Tab-separated table of C-alpha atoms in Angstrom:
chain	number	residue	atom	x	y	z
A	1	MET	CA	46.888	50.542	-80.000
A	2	LYS	CA	46.431	52.302	-76.409
A	3	THR	CA	49.401	53.007	-74.567
A	4	LYS	CA	49.495	51.947	-71.146
A	5	LYS	CA	48.491	55.079	-69.489
A	6	GLU	CA	45.223	55.296	-71.534
A	7	THR	CA	43.870	51.433	-70.665
A	8	GLN	CA	44.406	52.330	-67.149
A	9	ARG	CA	42.457	55.134	-67.258
A	10	SER	CA	39.833	53.124	-69.741
A	11	ARG	CA	40.019	50.849	-66.868
A	12	VAL	CA	39.297	54.207	-64.252
A	13	THR	CA	36.342	55.910	-66.578
A	14	VAL	CA	34.812	52.903	-67.933
A	15	PRO	CA	34.231	50.119	-65.379
A	16	SER	CA	32.568	47.087	-67.232
A	17	GLU	CA	31.875	43.619	-65.329
A	18	ASP	CA	35.033	41.788	-66.257
A	19	ALA	CA	37.265	44.297	-65.743
A	20	CYS	CA	40.492	42.575	-64.401
A	21	ASP	CA	42.169	44.901	-61.708
A	22	TRP	CA	39.055	45.545	-59.786
A	23	LEU	CA	40.912	46.770	-56.842
A	24	TYR	CA	36.951	47.030	-54.046
A	25	SER	CA	35.275	43.603	-52.953
A	26	GLY	CA	32.774	42.112	-54.629
A	27	ILE	CA	29.816	43.410	-52.526
A	28	VAL	CA	31.301	47.532	-53.952
A	29	LYS	CA	31.834	45.929	-57.509
A	30	LYS	CA	28.174	44.977	-57.503
A	31	HIS	CA	26.484	48.335	-55.782
A	32	PHE	CA	28.670	50.276	-58.108
A	33	LEU	CA	28.045	48.788	-61.413
A	34	HIS	CA	24.209	48.026	-60.554
A	35	PRO	CA	22.910	50.322	-57.906
A	36	LYS	CA	19.820	49.900	-56.339
A	37	ASN	CA	17.481	52.758	-55.150
A	38	PHE	CA	18.715	55.513	-57.225
A	39	LEU	CA	16.472	58.419	-57.930
A	40	VAL	CA	17.021	59.321	-61.149
A	41	ASN	CA	13.926	61.666	-61.010
A	42	ASP	CA	12.733	63.998	-57.704
A	43	LYS	CA	10.628	65.922	-59.028
A	44	LYS	CA	7.231	64.088	-58.074
A	45	TYR	CA	8.888	61.702	-55.391
A	46	LYS	CA	6.815	62.604	-52.074
A	47	ALA	CA	9.991	62.115	-49.596
A	48	ASP	CA	9.371	62.373	-45.348
A	49	GLY	CA	12.887	63.658	-45.490
A	50	ILE	CA	15.951	64.721	-47.608
A	51	GLY	CA	19.066	64.935	-46.400
A	52	VAL	CA	22.052	66.084	-48.098
A	53	VAL	CA	25.818	65.691	-47.042
A	54	GLY	CA	29.375	66.476	-49.069
A	55	SER	CA	32.355	68.136	-49.981
A	56	PRO	CA	32.465	69.712	-53.247
A	57	ASP	CA	36.588	69.973	-52.630
A	58	CYS	CA	36.283	66.173	-52.500
A	59	GLY	CA	33.911	65.580	-55.323
A	60	ASP	CA	31.567	63.305	-52.914
A	61	MET	CA	27.458	64.925	-53.077
A	62	MET	CA	24.810	62.410	-51.479
A	63	ILE	CA	21.205	63.808	-51.436
A	64	VAL	CA	18.856	60.862	-49.342
A	65	TRP	CA	15.104	60.290	-49.935
A	66	ILE	CA	13.230	58.833	-46.661
A	67	LYS	CA	9.268	58.094	-46.273
A	68	VAL	CA	8.517	57.206	-42.880
A	69	ASP	CA	5.892	54.554	-41.725
A	70	LYS	CA	3.501	57.059	-39.687
A	71	LYS	CA	2.694	53.873	-37.439
A	72	SER	CA	6.036	52.526	-36.729
A	73	GLN	CA	8.257	55.774	-37.085
A	74	ARG	CA	10.699	53.301	-39.227
A	75	ILE	CA	12.110	54.323	-42.784
A	76	LYS	CA	10.110	52.448	-45.100
A	77	GLU	CA	11.459	53.403	-48.557
A	78	CYS	CA	15.291	54.924	-49.020
A	79	LYS	CA	16.140	56.241	-52.079
A	80	TRP	CA	19.310	58.007	-53.045
A	81	ARG	CA	21.676	60.050	-55.838
A	82	THR	CA	25.307	60.270	-55.350
A	83	PHE	CA	28.225	61.793	-57.564
A	84	GLY	CA	31.428	60.556	-56.977
A	85	CYS	CA	34.224	57.926	-56.747
A	86	ALA	CA	32.790	54.363	-57.081
A	87	SER	CA	32.833	53.766	-53.397
A	88	ALA	CA	30.580	56.770	-52.755
A	89	ILE	CA	27.846	55.026	-54.995
A	90	ALA	CA	28.067	51.773	-53.784
A	91	SER	CA	28.317	52.651	-50.080
A	92	SER	CA	25.133	54.762	-50.878
A	93	SER	CA	23.159	51.622	-52.707
A	94	VAL	CA	24.414	49.435	-49.358
A	95	MET	CA	22.772	52.121	-47.440
A	96	SER	CA	19.639	52.116	-48.922
A	97	VAL	CA	18.522	48.051	-48.777
């Protein structure tokens, strides 16, 4: 039988669709569990721009790749990879749609 501390730890490290004690909004939960535009392998991805931001001290790091429409000068595609907490991952996903 799991102790209360082990149960709390598993809620934090193993998110699931039916976690009862979710502290974030439904939109944050949706984007954390099912992120949009996450770039797994950037080796062959041809980006027009790349941005890196974050702090290893706090644990959140984000890389963003964008493609720009040459005619309109607008972002036509945004990919990302974030290492961090649920809100950092979810906000990266929301930013990319």
